[in-house]
Short mmCIF file of C-alpha atoms and ligand atoms in Angstrom, two decimals:
data_model
loop_
_atom_site.label_atom_id
_atom_site.label_comp_id
_atom_site.label_asym_id
_atom_site.label_seq_id
_atom_site.Cartn_x
_atom_site.Cartn_y
_atom_site.Cartn_z
CA MET A 198 83.30 -169.23 92.59
CA SER A 199 85.74 -168.28 89.90
CA ALA A 200 89.52 -168.56 90.43
CA LYS A 201 91.92 -165.75 89.47
CA PRO A 202 93.55 -166.50 86.10
CA GLU A 203 96.94 -167.15 87.73
CA ASP A 204 95.38 -169.69 90.12
CA PHE A 205 93.18 -171.32 87.50
CA PHE A 206 95.92 -173.41 85.89
CA LYS A 207 97.29 -174.40 89.30
CA ASN A 208 93.79 -175.54 90.31
CA ILE A 209 93.55 -177.69 87.16
CA ILE A 210 96.89 -179.35 87.92
CA SER A 211 95.83 -180.12 91.52
CA HIS A 212 92.49 -181.39 90.27
CA CYS A 213 94.25 -183.77 87.86
CA LYS A 214 96.18 -185.26 90.75
CA GLU A 215 93.38 -185.32 93.30
CA TYR A 216 90.98 -187.12 90.96
CA GLY A 217 93.34 -189.70 89.47
CA PHE A 218 93.94 -188.10 86.06
CA ILE A 219 97.66 -187.32 86.11
CA PHE A 220 100.49 -188.00 88.56
CA GLN A 221 104.09 -186.82 88.43
CA SER A 222 106.23 -189.75 87.28
CA SER A 223 108.26 -191.44 90.05
CA GLU A 224 106.60 -189.19 92.60
CA ILE A 225 107.79 -191.12 95.66
CA TYR A 226 111.36 -190.43 94.47
CA ASP A 227 110.56 -186.70 94.14
CA GLY A 228 109.56 -187.03 90.50
CA LEU A 229 111.25 -186.96 87.11
CA SER A 230 111.17 -183.64 85.33
CA ALA A 231 108.63 -183.30 82.49
CA VAL A 232 107.53 -186.94 82.68
CA TYR A 233 104.01 -187.82 83.83
CA ASP A 234 101.86 -190.88 84.52
CA TYR A 235 98.16 -191.12 83.75
CA GLY A 236 95.98 -192.39 86.59
CA GLN A 237 92.78 -194.42 86.46
CA ASN A 238 90.62 -191.60 85.05
CA GLY A 239 93.35 -190.03 82.93
CA ALA A 240 94.13 -193.31 81.19
CA GLU A 241 90.45 -193.69 80.20
CA LEU A 242 90.11 -190.11 78.94
CA LYS A 243 93.37 -190.42 76.98
CA LYS A 244 92.30 -193.77 75.50
CA ASN A 245 88.94 -192.30 74.42
CA ILE A 246 90.59 -189.30 72.71
CA ARG A 247 93.02 -191.63 70.93
CA GLU A 248 90.14 -193.88 69.87
CA TYR A 249 88.17 -190.90 68.53
CA TRP A 250 91.17 -189.78 66.46
CA TRP A 251 91.78 -193.30 65.15
CA ARG A 252 88.17 -193.84 64.14
CA ALA A 253 87.93 -190.39 62.52
CA MET A 254 91.05 -191.12 60.48
CA VAL A 255 90.97 -194.85 59.77
CA GLN A 256 87.35 -195.98 60.13
CA MET A 257 85.86 -192.93 58.40
CA HIS A 258 88.25 -192.92 55.43
CA GLU A 259 88.39 -195.90 53.08
CA ASN A 260 91.79 -194.78 51.85
CA ILE A 261 93.50 -194.38 55.25
CA VAL A 262 94.94 -197.35 57.14
CA GLY A 263 96.71 -197.54 60.49
CA ILE A 264 100.00 -199.13 61.55
CA ASP A 265 101.98 -199.59 64.75
CA SER A 266 105.72 -199.34 64.12
CA ALA A 267 108.50 -199.91 66.68
CA ILE A 268 110.00 -197.11 68.76
CA PHE A 269 113.54 -198.36 68.05
CA MET A 270 114.57 -197.92 64.43
CA HIS A 271 117.73 -198.23 62.39
CA PRO A 272 119.98 -195.26 63.33
CA THR A 273 120.52 -194.31 59.68
CA ILE A 274 116.82 -193.37 59.51
CA TRP A 275 117.56 -190.34 61.70
CA LYS A 276 120.54 -189.39 59.54
CA ALA A 277 118.32 -189.58 56.45
CA SER A 278 115.46 -187.64 58.02
CA GLY A 279 117.80 -184.81 59.01
CA HIS A 280 117.19 -185.23 62.74
CA VAL A 281 120.82 -186.06 63.64
CA ASP A 282 122.05 -182.84 62.02
CA ALA A 283 119.11 -180.48 62.31
CA PHE A 284 116.71 -181.45 65.11
CA ASN A 285 118.01 -178.69 67.36
CA ASP A 286 116.62 -175.91 69.48
CA PRO A 287 118.60 -172.71 70.11
CA LEU A 288 119.26 -172.48 73.85
CA ILE A 289 120.45 -169.61 76.00
CA ASP A 290 121.25 -169.46 79.73
CA ASN A 291 120.87 -166.59 82.12
CA LYS A 292 124.15 -166.42 84.07
CA ASP A 293 122.52 -165.08 87.23
CA SER A 294 119.52 -167.35 87.66
CA LYS A 295 121.30 -170.30 85.91
CA LYS A 296 117.96 -170.91 84.13
CA ARG A 297 117.95 -172.21 80.59
CA TYR A 298 115.58 -170.89 77.90
CA ARG A 299 114.77 -171.48 74.27
CA ALA A 300 116.02 -168.32 72.55
CA ASP A 301 113.21 -168.46 69.95
CA VAL A 302 110.59 -168.69 72.69
CA LEU A 303 112.03 -165.67 74.54
CA ILE A 304 111.72 -163.63 71.34
CA GLU A 305 108.22 -164.90 70.52
CA GLU A 306 107.05 -164.08 74.04
CA HIS A 307 108.51 -160.60 73.72
CA ILE A 308 106.57 -160.10 70.48
CA ALA A 309 103.39 -161.38 72.18
CA LYS A 310 103.84 -158.77 74.93
CA ILE A 311 104.00 -155.96 72.36
CA GLU A 312 100.90 -157.41 70.65
CA ASP A 313 99.13 -157.28 74.01
CA LYS A 314 99.93 -153.59 74.27
CA ILE A 315 98.38 -152.99 70.84
CA ASN A 316 95.25 -154.92 71.83
CA LYS A 317 94.93 -152.83 75.01
CA GLU A 318 95.10 -149.60 72.97
CA VAL A 319 92.45 -150.96 70.61
CA ASP A 320 90.18 -151.96 73.52
CA LYS A 321 90.54 -148.53 75.10
CA ALA A 322 89.66 -146.80 71.83
CA LYS A 323 86.68 -149.12 71.29
CA LYS A 324 85.25 -147.91 74.58
CA ARG A 325 85.89 -144.27 73.65
CA PHE A 326 84.52 -144.07 70.11
CA GLU A 327 81.08 -145.15 69.08
CA ASN A 328 81.69 -145.81 65.37
CA PHE A 329 85.09 -147.34 65.88
CA ASP A 330 86.97 -148.35 62.74
CA GLU A 331 89.68 -150.77 63.94
CA ALA A 332 91.66 -150.95 60.66
CA MET A 333 91.88 -147.18 60.41
CA PHE A 334 92.87 -146.87 64.09
CA ARG A 335 95.68 -149.42 63.62
CA ASN A 336 97.04 -147.47 60.64
CA THR A 337 96.87 -143.99 62.14
CA ASN A 338 97.29 -144.16 65.91
CA ALA A 339 100.90 -143.16 66.55
CA ARG A 340 101.50 -145.49 69.48
CA VAL A 341 99.98 -148.50 67.74
CA VAL A 342 101.95 -147.80 64.55
CA GLU A 343 105.14 -147.57 66.61
CA TYR A 344 104.43 -150.93 68.31
CA GLN A 345 103.53 -152.57 65.01
CA THR A 346 106.74 -151.29 63.37
CA LYS A 347 108.72 -152.76 66.27
CA ILE A 348 107.02 -156.14 65.82
CA ASN A 349 107.62 -156.14 62.06
CA ASP A 350 111.25 -155.27 62.59
CA ILE A 351 111.83 -158.05 65.16
CA HIS A 352 109.91 -160.54 62.98
CA SER A 353 111.98 -159.82 59.91
CA ARG A 354 115.35 -159.90 61.76
CA PHE A 355 114.31 -163.10 63.54
CA LYS A 356 113.23 -164.78 60.32
CA THR A 357 116.51 -163.93 58.59
CA ALA A 358 118.55 -165.08 61.59
CA LEU A 359 116.74 -168.41 61.77
CA ASN A 360 116.94 -169.03 58.04
CA ASP A 361 120.68 -168.25 58.03
CA ASN A 362 121.15 -170.30 61.21
CA ASN A 363 122.85 -167.18 62.59
CA LEU A 364 122.93 -167.70 66.35
CA VAL A 365 124.96 -164.53 66.98
CA GLN A 366 122.14 -162.52 65.41
CA VAL A 367 119.52 -164.39 67.50
CA LYS A 368 121.40 -163.33 70.65
CA GLN A 369 121.69 -159.76 69.31
CA ILE A 370 117.88 -159.58 68.95
CA ILE A 371 117.53 -160.63 72.61
CA VAL A 372 120.04 -157.95 73.62
CA ASP A 373 118.46 -155.23 71.42
CA CYS A 374 114.96 -156.02 72.70
CA GLU A 375 116.33 -155.78 76.24
CA ILE A 376 114.71 -159.10 77.15
CA VAL A 377 115.27 -159.98 80.80
CA CYS A 378 115.24 -163.35 82.56
CA PRO A 379 111.85 -163.73 84.28
CA ILE A 380 113.57 -165.25 87.35
CA SER A 381 116.62 -163.01 87.94
CA GLY A 382 115.32 -159.96 86.08
CA THR A 383 118.78 -159.46 84.50
CA LYS A 384 120.09 -159.30 80.91
CA ASN A 385 123.21 -161.32 81.72
CA TRP A 386 122.90 -163.91 78.90
CA THR A 387 125.30 -166.55 77.55
CA ASP A 388 125.75 -167.03 73.79
CA VAL A 389 123.06 -168.96 71.96
CA ARG A 390 123.93 -172.61 71.21
CA GLN A 391 122.23 -175.41 69.30
CA PHE A 392 121.05 -178.40 71.32
CA ASN A 393 119.97 -181.73 69.75
CA LEU A 394 116.70 -182.97 71.18
CA MET A 395 117.07 -186.70 70.52
CA PHE A 396 117.66 -189.18 73.35
CA SER A 397 120.17 -191.90 72.52
CA THR A 398 120.87 -195.29 74.00
CA SER A 399 122.82 -198.35 72.88
CA MET A 400 121.52 -201.64 71.56
CA GLY A 401 123.05 -205.02 72.41
CA SER A 402 125.70 -205.70 75.01
CA VAL A 403 128.62 -203.69 73.62
CA ALA A 404 128.42 -199.92 74.05
CA GLU A 405 130.28 -198.97 70.88
CA GLU A 406 129.60 -195.97 68.70
CA GLY A 407 128.05 -198.21 66.02
CA ASN A 408 125.39 -199.49 68.44
CA THR A 409 123.95 -196.07 69.25
CA ILE A 410 120.26 -195.87 68.55
CA TYR A 411 117.76 -193.10 69.19
CA LEU A 412 114.39 -193.03 70.85
CA ARG A 413 112.15 -191.73 68.05
CA PRO A 414 111.44 -188.00 68.31
CA GLU A 415 108.38 -188.37 66.04
CA THR A 416 106.26 -191.29 64.87
CA ALA A 417 106.25 -190.11 61.24
CA GLN A 418 109.47 -191.87 60.20
CA GLY A 419 107.97 -195.26 61.10
CA ILE A 420 105.33 -194.49 58.49
CA PHE A 421 107.77 -193.34 55.79
CA VAL A 422 109.96 -196.43 56.05
CA ASN A 423 106.87 -198.66 55.81
CA TYR A 424 105.31 -196.68 52.97
CA LEU A 425 106.01 -199.30 50.31
CA ASN A 426 105.09 -202.27 52.55
CA VAL A 427 101.66 -200.78 53.19
CA GLN A 428 101.11 -199.50 49.65
CA LYS A 429 101.89 -202.90 48.12
CA THR A 430 100.23 -205.21 50.66
CA GLY A 431 97.19 -202.95 50.99
CA ARG A 432 97.06 -202.29 47.21
CA MET A 433 96.65 -198.61 48.10
CA LYS A 434 96.02 -196.10 45.33
CA ILE A 435 97.17 -192.49 45.57
CA PRO A 436 95.93 -190.41 47.33
CA PHE A 437 96.05 -192.57 50.47
CA GLY A 438 97.01 -192.14 54.10
CA ILE A 439 98.82 -194.09 56.81
CA ALA A 440 97.97 -193.26 60.42
CA GLN A 441 99.78 -194.13 63.60
CA THR A 442 99.67 -193.28 67.29
CA GLY A 443 102.56 -193.85 69.67
CA LYS A 444 105.20 -192.57 72.02
CA ALA A 445 107.82 -190.02 70.98
CA PHE A 446 110.73 -188.67 73.01
CA ARG A 447 112.42 -185.26 73.02
CA ASN A 448 115.01 -183.94 75.43
CA GLU A 449 113.21 -180.59 75.69
CA ILE A 450 115.32 -177.71 77.01
CA VAL A 451 112.53 -175.98 78.82
CA ALA A 452 109.97 -178.44 80.04
CA ARG A 453 107.41 -176.48 82.02
CA GLN A 454 103.65 -176.04 81.74
CA PHE A 455 102.68 -179.49 82.96
CA ILE A 456 101.82 -181.97 80.18
CA PHE A 457 102.05 -179.29 77.47
CA ARG A 458 105.76 -179.97 76.98
CA MET A 459 106.96 -183.38 78.06
CA ARG A 460 110.13 -185.37 77.43
CA GLU A 461 108.09 -188.54 76.78
CA PHE A 462 104.76 -187.94 75.03
CA GLU A 463 102.36 -189.47 72.55
CA GLN A 464 101.71 -188.37 68.99
CA MET A 465 98.88 -189.15 66.59
CA GLU A 466 100.14 -188.66 63.06
CA MET A 467 98.80 -189.28 59.58
CA GLN A 468 100.86 -189.03 56.41
CA TYR A 469 98.80 -188.53 53.28
CA PHE A 470 100.60 -189.61 50.08
CA VAL A 471 99.59 -187.54 47.06
CA LYS A 472 100.50 -186.90 43.45
CA PRO A 473 103.20 -184.19 43.15
CA GLY A 474 101.62 -180.88 42.25
CA THR A 475 98.38 -181.62 44.13
CA GLU A 476 99.88 -181.17 47.60
CA MET A 477 98.65 -177.61 48.18
CA ASN A 478 95.02 -178.66 47.55
CA TRP A 479 95.42 -181.52 50.04
CA TYR A 480 97.18 -179.22 52.50
CA GLU A 481 94.14 -176.89 52.44
CA TYR A 482 91.79 -179.88 52.64
CA TRP A 483 93.49 -181.29 55.76
CA LYS A 484 93.70 -177.88 57.41
CA ALA A 485 89.92 -177.55 57.17
CA ALA A 486 89.24 -181.21 58.08
CA ARG A 487 91.42 -181.14 61.16
CA LEU A 488 89.99 -177.85 62.43
CA LYS A 489 86.50 -179.28 62.05
CA TRP A 490 87.52 -182.41 63.96
CA HIS A 491 88.77 -180.32 66.88
CA GLN A 492 85.60 -178.23 66.85
CA THR A 493 83.42 -181.32 67.39
CA PHE A 494 84.80 -181.45 70.95
CA GLY A 495 82.50 -178.49 71.67
CA LEU A 496 85.16 -176.56 73.60
CA GLY A 497 84.34 -173.27 71.79
CA ASN A 498 85.29 -172.49 68.17
CA GLU A 499 86.84 -169.19 69.30
CA ASN A 500 89.51 -171.20 71.14
CA TYR A 501 91.22 -172.33 67.91
CA LYS A 502 93.27 -170.43 65.38
CA PHE A 503 95.80 -171.13 62.65
CA HIS A 504 99.36 -169.87 62.97
CA ASP A 505 101.48 -170.15 59.82
CA HIS A 506 105.18 -170.91 60.40
CA ILE A 507 107.66 -168.11 59.72
CA LYS A 508 110.54 -170.52 59.39
CA LEU A 509 109.72 -173.66 57.44
CA ALA A 510 111.35 -176.89 58.63
CA HIS A 511 113.97 -178.34 56.28
CA TYR A 512 111.42 -180.74 54.76
CA ALA A 513 108.36 -178.48 54.30
CA ASN A 514 106.98 -176.20 51.56
CA ALA A 515 104.03 -175.07 53.71
CA ALA A 516 103.27 -175.46 57.40
CA THR A 517 100.73 -174.23 59.90
CA ASP A 518 99.81 -174.92 63.50
CA ILE A 519 96.32 -175.23 64.90
CA GLU A 520 96.69 -173.28 68.12
CA PHE A 521 94.43 -173.70 71.13
CA ASN A 522 93.62 -171.21 73.85
CA PHE A 523 95.26 -173.02 76.80
CA PRO A 524 95.02 -171.48 80.30
CA PHE A 525 98.39 -169.83 79.53
CA GLY A 526 97.34 -168.47 76.10
CA PHE A 527 97.21 -169.63 72.48
CA LYS A 528 99.81 -172.35 71.81
CA GLU A 529 100.38 -175.12 69.26
CA LEU A 530 98.08 -178.11 69.50
CA GLU A 531 98.54 -179.71 66.08
CA GLY A 532 100.93 -179.23 63.16
CA ILE A 533 99.89 -179.57 59.51
CA HIS A 534 102.84 -179.79 57.14
CA SER A 535 103.30 -180.21 53.45
CA ARG A 536 106.51 -182.29 53.58
CA THR A 537 107.07 -182.57 49.80
CA ASP A 538 108.91 -185.76 48.73
CA PHE A 539 111.77 -184.92 51.10
CA ASP A 540 111.50 -187.90 53.46
CA LEU A 541 110.87 -190.62 50.88
CA LYS A 542 113.68 -189.29 48.62
CA GLN A 543 116.09 -189.18 51.56
CA HIS A 544 115.22 -192.77 52.49
CA GLU A 545 115.70 -193.82 48.86
CA GLN A 546 119.12 -192.26 48.90
CA PHE A 547 120.27 -193.59 52.28
CA SER A 548 118.80 -197.12 51.90
CA GLY A 549 119.48 -197.56 48.20
CA LYS A 550 115.89 -198.89 47.76
CA LYS A 551 113.31 -197.36 45.43
CA LEU A 552 110.27 -195.89 47.22
CA GLN A 553 108.16 -195.01 44.21
CA TYR A 554 104.56 -195.32 43.17
CA PHE A 555 103.41 -196.53 39.78
CA ASP A 556 100.54 -194.32 38.69
CA SER A 557 98.56 -196.42 36.20
CA GLU A 558 96.47 -193.46 35.05
CA GLU A 559 99.56 -191.44 34.18
CA ASN A 560 101.50 -194.56 33.23
CA LYS A 561 104.59 -193.41 35.11
CA SER A 562 106.39 -193.84 38.43
CA TYR A 563 107.12 -191.08 40.90
CA VAL A 564 107.97 -190.45 44.54
CA PRO A 565 104.73 -189.24 46.16
CA TYR A 566 104.44 -185.94 48.00
CA VAL A 567 103.24 -186.01 51.60
CA VAL A 568 100.86 -183.87 53.62
CA GLU A 569 101.04 -184.67 57.31
CA THR A 570 98.77 -183.98 60.25
CA SER A 571 100.47 -184.34 63.62
CA VAL A 572 98.77 -183.82 66.95
CA GLY A 573 100.07 -184.42 70.47
CA LEU A 574 97.71 -186.64 72.44
CA ASP A 575 98.83 -185.20 75.77
CA ARG A 576 98.32 -181.62 74.56
CA LEU A 577 94.88 -182.55 73.31
CA PHE A 578 94.17 -184.08 76.71
CA LEU A 579 95.24 -180.83 78.39
CA ALA A 580 93.15 -178.73 75.98
CA THR A 581 90.08 -180.91 76.58
CA LEU A 582 90.44 -181.05 80.33
CA SER A 583 91.31 -177.39 80.89
CA ALA A 584 88.49 -176.08 78.69
CA SER A 585 86.04 -178.46 80.42
CA TYR A 586 87.06 -177.56 83.96
CA LYS A 587 84.51 -175.24 85.63
CA GLU A 588 84.29 -173.92 89.16
CA GLU A 589 80.59 -173.10 89.57
CA THR A 590 78.45 -171.38 92.17
CA LEU A 591 74.96 -172.85 92.19
CA ASP A 592 71.61 -171.28 93.15
CA GLY A 593 71.56 -171.21 96.93
CA GLY A 594 75.31 -170.53 97.17
CA ASP A 595 76.51 -174.15 96.99
CA THR A 596 79.63 -174.71 94.86
CA ARG A 597 80.84 -177.50 92.62
CA VAL A 598 83.76 -178.33 90.35
CA VAL A 599 82.57 -179.98 87.17
CA LEU A 600 84.29 -181.28 84.06
CA ASN A 601 81.99 -180.62 81.09
CA LEU A 602 83.86 -183.23 79.03
CA PRO A 603 82.35 -184.32 75.72
CA PRO A 604 80.20 -187.23 77.05
CA ALA A 605 81.68 -189.70 74.55
CA LEU A 606 85.17 -189.02 75.91
CA ALA A 607 84.37 -189.08 79.64
CA PRO A 608 86.31 -191.74 81.62
CA ILE A 609 83.13 -193.12 83.21
CA LYS A 610 79.87 -192.91 81.32
CA ALA A 611 77.42 -193.48 84.18
CA ALA A 612 77.44 -193.93 87.94
CA VAL A 613 74.77 -196.06 89.59
CA PHE A 614 73.64 -195.21 93.14
CA PRO A 615 71.24 -197.05 95.43
CA LEU A 616 69.42 -194.38 97.48
CA VAL A 617 70.00 -196.47 100.61
CA LYS A 618 72.19 -199.50 101.33
CA LYS A 619 69.27 -201.84 102.07
CA ASP A 620 65.84 -203.08 100.96
CA GLY A 621 67.25 -204.71 97.80
CA LEU A 622 68.34 -201.40 96.23
CA PRO A 623 72.09 -202.34 96.04
CA GLU A 624 71.13 -205.63 94.37
CA LEU A 625 69.08 -203.84 91.71
CA ALA A 626 71.97 -201.39 91.16
CA GLU A 627 74.33 -204.31 90.66
CA LYS A 628 71.97 -205.89 88.15
CA ILE A 629 71.81 -202.65 86.15
CA ILE A 630 75.61 -202.38 86.14
CA ASN A 631 75.91 -205.98 84.96
CA ASP A 632 73.62 -205.18 82.03
CA LEU A 633 75.41 -201.96 81.02
CA LYS A 634 79.04 -202.98 81.52
CA PHE A 635 79.39 -204.83 78.22
CA ASP A 636 78.95 -201.56 76.33
CA HIS A 637 80.02 -198.81 78.72
CA ILE A 638 82.27 -198.12 81.68
CA VAL A 639 79.90 -197.70 84.63
CA THR A 640 80.65 -197.40 88.31
CA TYR A 641 78.87 -198.04 91.61
CA ASP A 642 78.78 -195.74 94.65
CA GLU A 643 76.74 -196.16 97.83
CA LYS A 644 78.72 -193.99 100.27
CA ASP A 645 77.51 -190.58 101.61
CA THR A 646 74.45 -188.59 100.54
CA VAL A 647 73.36 -188.66 96.91
CA GLY A 648 74.38 -184.95 96.68
CA LYS A 649 77.98 -185.77 97.64
CA ARG A 650 78.01 -188.69 95.23
CA TYR A 651 76.89 -186.31 92.44
CA ARG A 652 79.77 -183.95 93.27
CA ARG A 653 82.33 -186.76 93.08
CA GLN A 654 81.07 -187.74 89.62
CA ASP A 655 80.85 -184.10 88.44
CA ALA A 656 84.52 -183.69 89.34
CA ILE A 657 85.58 -186.51 87.01
CA GLY A 658 83.12 -185.57 84.27
CA THR A 659 80.67 -188.50 84.46
CA PRO A 660 77.80 -187.38 82.21
CA TYR A 661 75.01 -189.40 83.88
CA CYS A 662 74.14 -190.54 87.40
CA ILE A 663 71.44 -193.16 87.84
CA THR A 664 69.70 -193.38 91.22
CA ILE A 665 67.69 -196.39 92.35
CA ASP A 666 64.97 -195.79 94.94
CA HIS A 667 62.06 -197.75 96.39
CA GLN A 668 59.83 -196.79 93.45
CA SER A 669 62.36 -198.54 91.18
CA LEU A 670 61.49 -201.88 92.82
CA GLU A 671 57.82 -201.31 92.07
CA ASP A 672 57.77 -199.85 88.56
CA GLN A 673 61.26 -200.67 87.19
CA THR A 674 62.15 -197.00 86.59
CA VAL A 675 65.16 -195.00 87.87
CA THR A 676 66.13 -191.33 88.12
CA ILE A 677 68.74 -190.20 85.64
CA ARG A 678 70.55 -186.94 86.36
CA GLU A 679 72.44 -185.00 83.73
CA ARG A 680 75.86 -183.56 84.66
CA ASP A 681 75.77 -180.15 82.95
CA THR A 682 72.16 -179.09 83.51
CA MET A 683 71.78 -181.13 86.74
CA GLN A 684 68.24 -181.92 85.56
CA GLN A 685 66.65 -185.19 86.51
CA HIS A 686 63.96 -187.36 84.98
CA ARG A 687 62.66 -190.89 85.41
CA ILE A 688 63.41 -193.50 82.80
CA ALA A 689 62.58 -197.19 82.43
CA ILE A 690 65.46 -199.49 83.36
CA SER A 691 64.87 -201.31 80.07
CA SER A 692 65.61 -198.06 78.15
CA LEU A 693 68.92 -197.27 79.90
CA LEU A 694 71.19 -199.01 77.42
CA LYS A 695 69.56 -197.37 74.38
CA PHE A 696 69.71 -193.98 76.15
CA LEU A 697 73.43 -194.31 76.90
CA ASN A 698 74.22 -195.64 73.41
CA GLU A 699 72.66 -192.51 71.92
CA LYS A 700 74.25 -190.04 74.30
CA VAL A 701 77.74 -191.27 75.04
CA SER A 702 78.96 -193.28 72.05
CA LEU A 703 81.76 -192.04 69.80
CA THR A 704 79.33 -192.41 66.89
CA SER A 705 77.60 -189.23 68.05
CA LEU A 706 80.87 -187.31 67.64
CA LEU A 707 81.81 -189.00 64.36
CA LYS A 708 78.46 -188.03 62.86
CA LYS A 709 79.31 -184.36 63.36
CA LEU A 710 82.29 -184.64 61.00
P1 ATP B 291 106.73 -177.01 69.75
O1 ATP B 291 106.94 -175.87 68.77
O2 ATP B 291 105.65 -176.74 70.77
O3 ATP B 291 108.01 -177.54 70.34
P2 ATP B 291 106.82 -178.74 67.51
O4 ATP B 291 106.48 -177.78 66.42
O5 ATP B 291 108.23 -179.14 67.73
O6 ATP B 291 106.18 -178.23 68.89
P3 ATP B 291 105.88 -180.99 66.05
O7 ATP B 291 107.24 -181.52 65.79
O8 ATP B 291 105.12 -180.36 64.94
O9 ATP B 291 105.93 -180.02 67.33
O10 ATP B 291 105.03 -182.17 66.71
C1 ATP B 291 103.66 -182.36 66.45
C2 ATP B 291 102.84 -182.28 67.72
O11 ATP B 291 103.40 -183.09 68.75
C3 ATP B 291 102.76 -180.89 68.31
O12 ATP B 291 101.76 -180.13 67.68
C4 ATP B 291 102.42 -181.18 69.75
O13 ATP B 291 101.01 -181.36 69.92
C5 ATP B 291 103.11 -182.49 70.01
N1 ATP B 291 104.35 -182.28 70.76
C6 ATP B 291 105.56 -181.92 70.26
N2 ATP B 291 106.47 -181.82 71.24
C7 ATP B 291 105.83 -182.14 72.39
C8 ATP B 291 106.24 -182.25 73.75
N3 ATP B 291 107.47 -182.03 74.11
N4 ATP B 291 105.31 -182.61 74.68
C9 ATP B 291 104.03 -182.85 74.32
N5 ATP B 291 103.60 -182.78 73.05
C10 ATP B 291 104.47 -182.43 72.10
#
């Protein structure tokens, strides 16, 4: 039972709703675009992913501490950071469909289509020739060379246009590439315009210009403006990091693809303050460390790749994305940026306060450089859930939907079932739950056949089901059934807690780092 690729993502979205992971926000009022609520299982999975990130950053590193700064901040912070002037996306409308697009995304998707054509040629040739030399084929096959030249040409024009902030040129690339609107199929485009992504509101009772404040578009600035508070009160020595998780808000132009691109989302960011001149070493260090962290989820190492930025943001001297193979292709999951001393210097200038570090080994003061790791919690949730979602056909033709979530992240760690609703079995089940609930989230289910109860737990990713039968009353053992292999074995009730601690605790993931 395997869905067609185009249906697969739709099935995941329905599954999220049907099993209490994610609901459209304000659904009874027909929803609010690109805003979502997490249901009873989604909230647990999200909390566990956040907790895993926090422990990997803060608990596992003596020199990284965590903070929780406010969403509202002084409006000058966003002037200093460059967000008021430069946090824009280039937008373009199709006059026929009235649909709005990000011009850069249209161009990148066009390039991806040409890359697909190259890959198809390579695959065809692989089948044809036994001793296939891919590098040579790419250099000599006329069609592939033509495609590659096209890509290089678009890339270089696009890079120049973005760097020069030349929106007329960006539109010209769209025209020259003959890119059509996916809805109307026409090339009837408006000019490209810049659109600021920050939401604003006013503070206090008077709605004057001076009271305008912004909902933070990233959590990082809360860390920069607290850099000295934390460094001094925590007596932190460089290199050191400050981590934070929290909501961020962006008025995204195109907000499709479910929780991949939301207008209200959660970030998990860590700024690592380093001595100037050492930032490239730390940049490489954090690239490797973060990739390894993602790989411990066990979702398949082939599903991750780095993508270096062509256009560096105004604050960066190096930047890469860790991309994940989502159901709609490889897309950004996490950003790793070497932000130089841009932010701290800007805040020094705009606030008039010194934000320096006295390096006792060098006997001098300087503004530290910063390497940042920034991952979207909702995107990580989508990556985890979509790569774990399996539609399986079992021996005998039966089918099941199972979430092979990393056990430590599963919303519910074990479900306890009495085989029948009598003879003291429910009471024993309740006793077992009462023993386990201090350490793990466990649930009780007595309705329907045990087979149906297994299916319900498989669908939400519960790694273990514990069944109590009449033998349990006699010898104090139960059957434990494993989600992925569906294998069962008997285990003493007195060993259950130790078993779960070993199998489903975050420690097991942290030890892989
Ligand atoms: P994109 O290119 O996809 O718009 P970005 O480069 O603007 O993302 P960053 O500013 O680097 O993103 O933010 C860091 C992380 O925050 C991203 O890697 C992503 O996981 C997450 N993120 C950013 N925007 C959104 C959004 N609108 N919805 C959900 N997550 C987001």
